Tab-separated table of C-alpha atoms in Angstrom:
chain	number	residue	atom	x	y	z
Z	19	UNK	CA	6.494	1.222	68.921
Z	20	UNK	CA	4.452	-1.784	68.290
Z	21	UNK	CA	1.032	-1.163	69.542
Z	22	UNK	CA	-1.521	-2.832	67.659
Z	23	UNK	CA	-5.016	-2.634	68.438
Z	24	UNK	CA	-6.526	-5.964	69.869
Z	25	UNK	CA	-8.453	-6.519	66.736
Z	26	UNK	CA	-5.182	-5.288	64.007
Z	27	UNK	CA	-2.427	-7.494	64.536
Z	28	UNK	CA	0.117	-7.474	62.031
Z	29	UNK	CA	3.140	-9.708	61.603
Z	30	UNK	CA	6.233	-8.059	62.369
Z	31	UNK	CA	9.984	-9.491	61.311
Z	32	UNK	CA	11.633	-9.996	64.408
Z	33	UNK	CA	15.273	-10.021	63.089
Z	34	UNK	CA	14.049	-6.661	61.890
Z	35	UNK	CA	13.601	-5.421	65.180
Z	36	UNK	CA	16.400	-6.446	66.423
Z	37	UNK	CA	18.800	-4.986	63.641
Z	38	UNK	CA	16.177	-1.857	64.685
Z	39	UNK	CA	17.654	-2.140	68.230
Z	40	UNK	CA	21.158	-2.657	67.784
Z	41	UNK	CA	20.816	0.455	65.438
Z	42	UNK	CA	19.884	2.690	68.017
Z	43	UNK	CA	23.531	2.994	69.513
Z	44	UNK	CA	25.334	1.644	72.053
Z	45	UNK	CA	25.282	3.541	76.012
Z	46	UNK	CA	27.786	6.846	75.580
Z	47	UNK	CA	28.241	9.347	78.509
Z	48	UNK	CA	26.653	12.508	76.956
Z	49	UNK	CA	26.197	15.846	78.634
Z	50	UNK	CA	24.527	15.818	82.169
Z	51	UNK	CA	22.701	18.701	84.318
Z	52	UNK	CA	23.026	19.537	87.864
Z	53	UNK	CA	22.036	16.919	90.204
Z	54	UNK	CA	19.576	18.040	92.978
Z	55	UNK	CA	17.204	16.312	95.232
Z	56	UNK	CA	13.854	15.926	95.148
Z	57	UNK	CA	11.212	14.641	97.468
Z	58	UNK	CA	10.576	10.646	98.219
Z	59	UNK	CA	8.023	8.741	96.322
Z	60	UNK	CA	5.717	6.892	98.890
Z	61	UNK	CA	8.604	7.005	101.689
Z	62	UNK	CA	11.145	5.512	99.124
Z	63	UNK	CA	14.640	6.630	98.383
Z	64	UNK	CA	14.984	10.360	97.272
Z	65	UNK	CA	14.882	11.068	93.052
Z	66	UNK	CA	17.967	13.075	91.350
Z	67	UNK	CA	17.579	15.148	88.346
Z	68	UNK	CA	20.073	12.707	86.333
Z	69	UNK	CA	19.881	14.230	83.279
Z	70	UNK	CA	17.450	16.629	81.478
Z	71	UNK	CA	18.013	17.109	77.394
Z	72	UNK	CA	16.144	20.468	76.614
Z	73	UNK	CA	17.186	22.737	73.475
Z	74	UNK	CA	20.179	22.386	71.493
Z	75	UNK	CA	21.401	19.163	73.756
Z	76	UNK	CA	18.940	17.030	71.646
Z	77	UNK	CA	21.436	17.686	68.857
Z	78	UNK	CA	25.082	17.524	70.539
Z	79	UNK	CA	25.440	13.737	69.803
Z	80	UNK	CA	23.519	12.438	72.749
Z	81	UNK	CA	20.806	11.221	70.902
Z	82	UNK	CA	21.591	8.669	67.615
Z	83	UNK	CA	19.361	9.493	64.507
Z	84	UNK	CA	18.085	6.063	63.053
Z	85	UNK	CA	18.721	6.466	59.292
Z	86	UNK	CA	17.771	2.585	58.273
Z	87	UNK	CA	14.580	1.045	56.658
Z	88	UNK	CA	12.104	1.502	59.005
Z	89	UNK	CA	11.162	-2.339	60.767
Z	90	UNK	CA	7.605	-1.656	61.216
Z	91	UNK	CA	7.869	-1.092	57.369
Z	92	UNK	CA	6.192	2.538	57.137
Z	93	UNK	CA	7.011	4.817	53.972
Z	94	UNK	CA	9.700	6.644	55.288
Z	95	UNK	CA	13.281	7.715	54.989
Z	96	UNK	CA	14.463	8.369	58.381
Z	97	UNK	CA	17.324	10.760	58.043
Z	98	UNK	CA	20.830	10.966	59.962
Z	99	UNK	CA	21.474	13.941	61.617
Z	100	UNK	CA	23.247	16.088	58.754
Z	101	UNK	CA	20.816	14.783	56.704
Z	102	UNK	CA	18.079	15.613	58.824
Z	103	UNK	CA	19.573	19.434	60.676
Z	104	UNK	CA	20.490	20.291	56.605
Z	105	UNK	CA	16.731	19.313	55.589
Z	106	UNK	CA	15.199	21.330	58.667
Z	107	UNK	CA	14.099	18.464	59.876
Z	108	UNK	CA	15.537	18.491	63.152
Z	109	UNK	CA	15.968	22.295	64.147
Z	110	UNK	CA	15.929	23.833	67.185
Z	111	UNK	CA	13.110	26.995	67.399
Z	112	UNK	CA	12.356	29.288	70.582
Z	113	UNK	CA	13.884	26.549	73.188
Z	114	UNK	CA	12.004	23.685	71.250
Z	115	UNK	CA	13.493	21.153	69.244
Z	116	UNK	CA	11.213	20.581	66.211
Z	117	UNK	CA	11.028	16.935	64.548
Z	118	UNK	CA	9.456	17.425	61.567
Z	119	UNK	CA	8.325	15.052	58.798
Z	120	UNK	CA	8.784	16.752	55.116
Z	121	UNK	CA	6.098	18.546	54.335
Z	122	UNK	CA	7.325	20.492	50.757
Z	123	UNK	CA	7.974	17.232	48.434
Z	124	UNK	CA	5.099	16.183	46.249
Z	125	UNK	CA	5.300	12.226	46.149
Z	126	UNK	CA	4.300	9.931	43.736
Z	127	UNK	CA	1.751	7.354	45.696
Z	128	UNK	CA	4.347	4.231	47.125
Z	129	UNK	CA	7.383	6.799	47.304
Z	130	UNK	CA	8.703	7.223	50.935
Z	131	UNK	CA	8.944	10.863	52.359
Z	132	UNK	CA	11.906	11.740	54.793
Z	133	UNK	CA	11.142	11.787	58.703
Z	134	UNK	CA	13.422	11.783	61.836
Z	135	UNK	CA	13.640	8.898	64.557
Z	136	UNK	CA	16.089	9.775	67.334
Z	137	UNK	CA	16.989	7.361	70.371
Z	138	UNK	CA	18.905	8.058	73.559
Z	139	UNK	CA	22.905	7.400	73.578
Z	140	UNK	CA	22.490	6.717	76.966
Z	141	UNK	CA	20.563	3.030	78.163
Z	142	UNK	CA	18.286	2.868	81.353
Z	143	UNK	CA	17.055	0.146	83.845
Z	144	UNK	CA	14.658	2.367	85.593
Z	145	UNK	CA	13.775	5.711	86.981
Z	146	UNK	CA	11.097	8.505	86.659
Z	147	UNK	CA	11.028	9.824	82.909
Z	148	UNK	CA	8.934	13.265	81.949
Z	149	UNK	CA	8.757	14.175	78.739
Z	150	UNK	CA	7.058	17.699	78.074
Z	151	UNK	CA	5.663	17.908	74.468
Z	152	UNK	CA	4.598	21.615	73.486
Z	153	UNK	CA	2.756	19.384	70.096
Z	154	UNK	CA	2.694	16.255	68.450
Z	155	UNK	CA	2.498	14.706	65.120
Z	156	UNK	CA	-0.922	14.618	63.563
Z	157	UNK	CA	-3.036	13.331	60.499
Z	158	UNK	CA	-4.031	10.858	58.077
Z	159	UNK	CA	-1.028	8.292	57.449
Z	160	UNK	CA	0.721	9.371	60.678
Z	161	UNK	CA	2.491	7.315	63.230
Z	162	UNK	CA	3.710	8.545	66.020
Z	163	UNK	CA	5.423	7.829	69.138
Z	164	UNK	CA	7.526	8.281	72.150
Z	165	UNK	CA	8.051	5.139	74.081
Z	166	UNK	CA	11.563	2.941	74.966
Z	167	UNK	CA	13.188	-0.192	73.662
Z	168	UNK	CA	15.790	-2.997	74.857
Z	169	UNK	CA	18.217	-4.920	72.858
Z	170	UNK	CA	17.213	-7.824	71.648
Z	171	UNK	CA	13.302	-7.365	71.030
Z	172	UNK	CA	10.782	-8.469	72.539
Z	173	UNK	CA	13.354	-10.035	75.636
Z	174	UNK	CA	14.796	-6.682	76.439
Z	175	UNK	CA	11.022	-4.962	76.567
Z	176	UNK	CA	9.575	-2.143	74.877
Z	177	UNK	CA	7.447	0.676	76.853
Z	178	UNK	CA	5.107	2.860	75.057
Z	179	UNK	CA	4.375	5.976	76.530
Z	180	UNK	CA	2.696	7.828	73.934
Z	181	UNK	CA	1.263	6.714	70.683
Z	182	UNK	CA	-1.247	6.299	67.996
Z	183	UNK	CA	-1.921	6.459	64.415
Z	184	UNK	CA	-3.958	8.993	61.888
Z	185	UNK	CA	-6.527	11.279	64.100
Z	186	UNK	CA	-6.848	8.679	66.904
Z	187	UNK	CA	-8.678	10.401	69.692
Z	188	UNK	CA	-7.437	9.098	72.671
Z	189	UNK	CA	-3.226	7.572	73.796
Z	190	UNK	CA	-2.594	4.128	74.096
Z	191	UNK	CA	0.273	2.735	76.516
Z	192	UNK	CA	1.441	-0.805	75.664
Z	193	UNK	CA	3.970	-3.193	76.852
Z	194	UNK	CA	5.770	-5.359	75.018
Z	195	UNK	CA	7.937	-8.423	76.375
Z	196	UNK	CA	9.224	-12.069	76.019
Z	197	UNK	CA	6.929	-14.768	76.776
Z	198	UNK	CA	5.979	-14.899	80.618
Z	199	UNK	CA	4.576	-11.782	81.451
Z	200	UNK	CA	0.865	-10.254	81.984
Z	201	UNK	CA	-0.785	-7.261	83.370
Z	202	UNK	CA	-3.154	-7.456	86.085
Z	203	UNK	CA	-6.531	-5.941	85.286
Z	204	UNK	CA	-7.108	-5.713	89.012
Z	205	UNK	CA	-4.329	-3.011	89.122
Z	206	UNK	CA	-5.785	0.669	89.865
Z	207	UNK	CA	-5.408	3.131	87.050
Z	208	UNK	CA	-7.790	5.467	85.328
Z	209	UNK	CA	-7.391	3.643	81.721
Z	210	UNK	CA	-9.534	1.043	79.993
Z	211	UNK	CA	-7.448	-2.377	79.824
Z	212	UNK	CA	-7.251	-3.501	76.265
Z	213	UNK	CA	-5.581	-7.022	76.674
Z	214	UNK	CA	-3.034	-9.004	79.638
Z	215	UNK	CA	-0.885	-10.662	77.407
Z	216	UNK	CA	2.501	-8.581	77.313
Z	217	UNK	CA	3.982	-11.701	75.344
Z	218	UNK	CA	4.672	-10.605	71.744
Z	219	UNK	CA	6.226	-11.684	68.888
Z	220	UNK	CA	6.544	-11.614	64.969
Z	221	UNK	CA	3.219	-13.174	64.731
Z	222	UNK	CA	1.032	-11.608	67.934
Z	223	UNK	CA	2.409	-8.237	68.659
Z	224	UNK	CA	-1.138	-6.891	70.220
Z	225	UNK	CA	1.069	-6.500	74.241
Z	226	UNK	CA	-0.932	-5.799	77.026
Z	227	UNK	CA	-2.527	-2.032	76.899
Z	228	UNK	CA	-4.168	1.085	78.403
Z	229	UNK	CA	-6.310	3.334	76.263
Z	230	UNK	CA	-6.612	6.804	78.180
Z	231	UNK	CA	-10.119	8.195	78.528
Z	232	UNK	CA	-8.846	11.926	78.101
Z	233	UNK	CA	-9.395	13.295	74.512
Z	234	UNK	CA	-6.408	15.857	75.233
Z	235	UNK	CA	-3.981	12.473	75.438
Z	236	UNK	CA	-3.546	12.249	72.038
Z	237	UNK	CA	-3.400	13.986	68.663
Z	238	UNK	CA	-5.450	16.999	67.495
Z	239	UNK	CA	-6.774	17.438	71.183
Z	240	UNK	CA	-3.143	17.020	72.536
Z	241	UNK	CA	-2.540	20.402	70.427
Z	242	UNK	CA	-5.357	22.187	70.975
Z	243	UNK	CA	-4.460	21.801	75.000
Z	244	UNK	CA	-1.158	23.061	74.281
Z	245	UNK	CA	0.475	19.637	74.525
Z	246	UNK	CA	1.096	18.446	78.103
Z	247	UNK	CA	3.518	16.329	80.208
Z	248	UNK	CA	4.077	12.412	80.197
Z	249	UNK	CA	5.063	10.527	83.040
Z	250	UNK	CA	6.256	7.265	84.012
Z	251	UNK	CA	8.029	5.346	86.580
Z	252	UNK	CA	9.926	2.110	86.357
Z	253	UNK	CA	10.858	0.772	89.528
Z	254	UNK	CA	10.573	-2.300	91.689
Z	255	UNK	CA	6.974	-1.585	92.172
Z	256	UNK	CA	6.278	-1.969	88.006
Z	257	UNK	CA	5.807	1.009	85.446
Z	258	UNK	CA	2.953	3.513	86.090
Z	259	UNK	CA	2.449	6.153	82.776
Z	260	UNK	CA	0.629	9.275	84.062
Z	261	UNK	CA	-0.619	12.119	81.285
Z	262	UNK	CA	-1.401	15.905	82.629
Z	263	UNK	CA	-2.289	18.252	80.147
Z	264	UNK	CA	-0.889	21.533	80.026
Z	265	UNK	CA	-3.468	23.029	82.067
Z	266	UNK	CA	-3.483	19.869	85.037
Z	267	UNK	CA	0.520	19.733	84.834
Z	268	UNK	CA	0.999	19.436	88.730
Z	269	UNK	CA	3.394	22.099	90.636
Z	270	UNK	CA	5.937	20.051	91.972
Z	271	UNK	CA	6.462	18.869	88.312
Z	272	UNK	CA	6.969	22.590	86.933
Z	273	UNK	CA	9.144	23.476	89.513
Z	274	UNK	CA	11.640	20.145	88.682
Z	275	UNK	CA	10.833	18.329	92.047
Z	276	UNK	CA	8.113	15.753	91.429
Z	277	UNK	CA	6.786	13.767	93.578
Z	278	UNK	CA	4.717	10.523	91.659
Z	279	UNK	CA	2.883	9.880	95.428
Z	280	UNK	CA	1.058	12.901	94.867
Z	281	UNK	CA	-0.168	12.360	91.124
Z	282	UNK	CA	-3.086	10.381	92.194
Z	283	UNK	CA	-3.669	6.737	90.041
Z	284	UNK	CA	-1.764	6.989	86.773
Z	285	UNK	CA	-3.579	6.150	83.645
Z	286	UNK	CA	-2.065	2.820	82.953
Z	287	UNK	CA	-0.290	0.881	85.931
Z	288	UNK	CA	1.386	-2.657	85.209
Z	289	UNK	CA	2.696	-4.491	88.404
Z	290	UNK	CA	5.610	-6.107	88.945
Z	291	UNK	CA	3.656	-8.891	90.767
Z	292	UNK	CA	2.233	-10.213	87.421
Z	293	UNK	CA	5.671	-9.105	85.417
Z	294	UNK	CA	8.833	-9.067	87.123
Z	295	UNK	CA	9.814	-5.776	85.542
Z	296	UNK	CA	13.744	-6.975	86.846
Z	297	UNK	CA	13.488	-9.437	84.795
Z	298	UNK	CA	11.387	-8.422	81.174
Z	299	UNK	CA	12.975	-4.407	81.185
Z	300	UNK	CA	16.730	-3.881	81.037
Z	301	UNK	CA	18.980	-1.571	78.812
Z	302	UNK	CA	16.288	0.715	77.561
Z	303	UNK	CA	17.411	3.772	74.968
Z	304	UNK	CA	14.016	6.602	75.357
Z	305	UNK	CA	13.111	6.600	71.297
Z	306	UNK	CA	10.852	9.295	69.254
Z	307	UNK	CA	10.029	9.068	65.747
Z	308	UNK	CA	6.962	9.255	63.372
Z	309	UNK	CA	6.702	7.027	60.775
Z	310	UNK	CA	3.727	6.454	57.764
Z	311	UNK	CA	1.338	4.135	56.828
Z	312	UNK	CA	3.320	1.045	57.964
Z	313	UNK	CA	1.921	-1.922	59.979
Z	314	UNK	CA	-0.482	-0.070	62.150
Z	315	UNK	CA	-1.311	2.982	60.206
Z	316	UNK	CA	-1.394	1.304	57.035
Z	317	UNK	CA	-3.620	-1.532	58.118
Z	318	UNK	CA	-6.104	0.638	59.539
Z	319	UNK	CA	-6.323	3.692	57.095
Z	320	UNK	CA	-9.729	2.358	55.389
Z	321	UNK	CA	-11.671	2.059	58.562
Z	322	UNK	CA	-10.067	5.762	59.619
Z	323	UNK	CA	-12.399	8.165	57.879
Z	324	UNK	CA	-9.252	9.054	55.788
Z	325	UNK	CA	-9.498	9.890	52.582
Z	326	UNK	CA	-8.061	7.862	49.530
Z	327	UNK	CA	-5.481	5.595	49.973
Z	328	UNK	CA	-2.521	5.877	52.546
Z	329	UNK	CA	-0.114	6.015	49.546
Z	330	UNK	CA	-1.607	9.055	48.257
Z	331	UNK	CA	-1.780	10.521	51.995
Z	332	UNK	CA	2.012	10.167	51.453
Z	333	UNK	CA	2.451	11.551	48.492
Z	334	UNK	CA	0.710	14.723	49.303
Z	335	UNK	CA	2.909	17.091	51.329
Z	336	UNK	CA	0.084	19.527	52.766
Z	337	UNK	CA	-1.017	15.984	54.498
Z	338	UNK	CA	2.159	16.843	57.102
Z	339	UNK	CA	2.270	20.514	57.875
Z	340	UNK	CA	0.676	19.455	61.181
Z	341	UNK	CA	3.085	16.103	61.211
Z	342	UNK	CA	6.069	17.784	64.100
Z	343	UNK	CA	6.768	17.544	67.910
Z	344	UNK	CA	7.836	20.435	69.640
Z	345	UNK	CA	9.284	18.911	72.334
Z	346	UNK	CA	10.412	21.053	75.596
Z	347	UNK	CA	12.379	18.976	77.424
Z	348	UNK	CA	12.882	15.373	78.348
Z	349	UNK	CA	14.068	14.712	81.909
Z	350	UNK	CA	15.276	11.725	83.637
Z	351	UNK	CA	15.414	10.977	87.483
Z	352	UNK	CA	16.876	8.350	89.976
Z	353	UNK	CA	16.932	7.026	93.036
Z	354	UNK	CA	20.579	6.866	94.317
C-alpha cells in the first residue's frame, strides 16, 4: 500500500518492503468452497467460485497476521493472531470479521498503538477478486487499505484496490511495478488519471493512479452508504477495479455469479498493451491492514484539516472508535 499522491512522495526502504513481502507467508492450501460456474466475461472462458473467505475462515490459518515493524514506518504494532483474537482485535461479530485498531489505550504522543494487517496464505496470478466491506477504517492519522503484493517489491507488483489516508473523500487505485511499465490515459474508465508512470521505487513511489469521482468510495461516505463491493479483474486483458456501493451492488454479483461484461467501464482500467500484466504481476497474497501516521498519512496530516499533530492523533484512543472494517466476505474467481 504505497500510494502517494503525485505531489507527496516519500522515500520508502526497499529492503524493507521486501522483508514486508517475504513476511506475508509463503502459498498454503487453506479451506476452499464449492466450485460452481458462472457466466463468461465478454465471450471468454467461464469464472469458478475458487474460494470465498467469509466469517470465522478469516481466522482458521488461511490468512498470516503480519506482526513486524511496519515498512511504510506508521506508529503501529501490528499484532499476530493470539495477540490480536486475545486483544479483540480480530473478532468475528454477526457473520463479520472485525479488524479493529485499539481504541481503549491512552498513548503518550510517538508511542505506537496495536493494529492488525492480515495477508492471504494462498498467492494469485490472476482472476476476478470481490471484496464486500460492510465499513472501513476512518479518521485523522488513519491509513487504510485493501490492495495485493508480490515478492520481491516493486518486480512482483503491488495492486491497490482501496485506499486512502485521514478523511480523504474520494478512493484512489494505484499500481505499483518495476521499471518498464505505464498506464494509458487513453484507456476508458470513469476515474481521473493521476500519473502513467507505474515504475516505483525507494525514491519515486507516486505509481500510476485513478482517483474515483464517487464520494461513497472512500471513508466517512463509504460508511454512511453502508460500505459497498470492490471489484477487480486481472487477466490477459490488464486489471480493471470497479466500486458499487451498497445501494448500486449489481444482481448477478449478490447472487455469486458475476459477470464483469455487464458492469459497464470500471473506475480505473490499466491495459496490458502499455504493461504486460504477464510480465509486472505474479505471486500476489490479497493484504488488509490499517496503519498510522506513517509515510503518507504522516506527511500529509498538516494540510488535512486535522487537528494537532499526528502523534497526538495517536495517542488519543477516542481518535479510533471509527478506525475497523467489517468485512463480509472476500471472494475469489477463475477461469479454468
Amino acid at each position: 500500500m504505497y500510494s502517494f499522491p503525485t505531489l507527496l512522495i516519500s522515500v520508502l526502504s526497499i529492503a524493507s518492503l521486501a522483508q514486508e513481502v517475504a513476511a506475508a507467508g509463503a502459498p498454503a492450501i487453506t479451506r476452499r468452497s464449492r466450485s460452481r460456474i458462472v457466466r463468461k466475461d465478454g465471450g471468454g472462458k467461464p469464472w469458478t467460485l475458487e474460494k470465498k473467505f467469509e466469517g470465522d475462515n478469516f481466522l482458521d490459518g488461511s490468512w498470516n497476521f503480519f506482526d513486524k515493524d511496519d515498512p511504510t514506518h506508521g506508529k503501529v504494532n501490528y499484532q499476530n493472531a493470539n495477540a490480536a483474537k486475545s486483544k479483540g482485535l480480530a473478532v468475528v461479530k454477526d457473520g463479520q470479521l472485525v479488524l479493529s485498531v485499539d481504541d481503549t489505550t491512552q498513548l503518550r504522543p510517538g508511542d505506537k498503538r496495536d493494529s492488525v494487517r492480515i495477508s492471504s496464505k494462498d498467492t494469485y496470478n490472476g482472476g476476478l477478486f470481490i471484496a464486500d466491506f460492510a465499513a472501513m477504517p476512518v479518521g485523522c492519522s488513519v491509513w487504510p487499505a485493501w490492495w495485493t503484493v508480490g515478492p520481491n517489491w516493486p518486480e512482483g507488483g503491488e495492486i491497490d484496490i482501496l485506499e486512502g489516508v485521514h478523511n480523504s473523500d474520494v478512493n484512489q487505485y494505484t499500481l505499483h511495478t518495476g521499471a518498464g511499465c505505464s498506464s494509458d490515459p487513453t484507456a476508458k474508465s470513469t476515474g481521473k488519471i493521476q500519473g502513467t508512470t507505474c515504475a516505483s521505487s525507494g525514491s519515486d513511489n507516486s505509481g500510476c493512479a485513478y482517483r474515483d469521482s464517487d464520494p461513497r468510495s472512500y471513508g466517512q461516505g463509504f460508511n454512511d452508504a453502508k460500505g459497498g463491493v470492490y471489484a477487480h479483474v486481472w487477466d490477459s486483458a490488464g486489471i480493471k477495479i470497479w466500486h458499487f456501493a451498497r445501494d448500486d451492488i449489481h444482481d448477478d454479483i449478490k447472487a455469486g455469479t458475476p459477470d464483469p461484461s455487464s458492469w459497464g467501464s470500471p473506475a480505473a482500467f490499466f491495459p496490458t498493451t502499455s504493461c504486460d500484466v504477464s510480465k509486472y504481476f505474479h505471486d500476489h497474497v490479497l493484504t488488509i491492514d490499517t496503519t498510522l501516521c506513517g509515510d503518507w498519512a504522516g506527511a500529509t496530516y498538516g494540510s488535512s484539516g486535522c487537528p494537532g499533530t499526528c502523534d497526538e492523533a495517536v495517542a488519543d484512543p477516542k481518535n479510533f472508535v471509527n478506525a475497523k472494517w467489517k468485512i463480509n466476505y472476500i471472494a475469489v474467481y477463475q477461469q479454468k
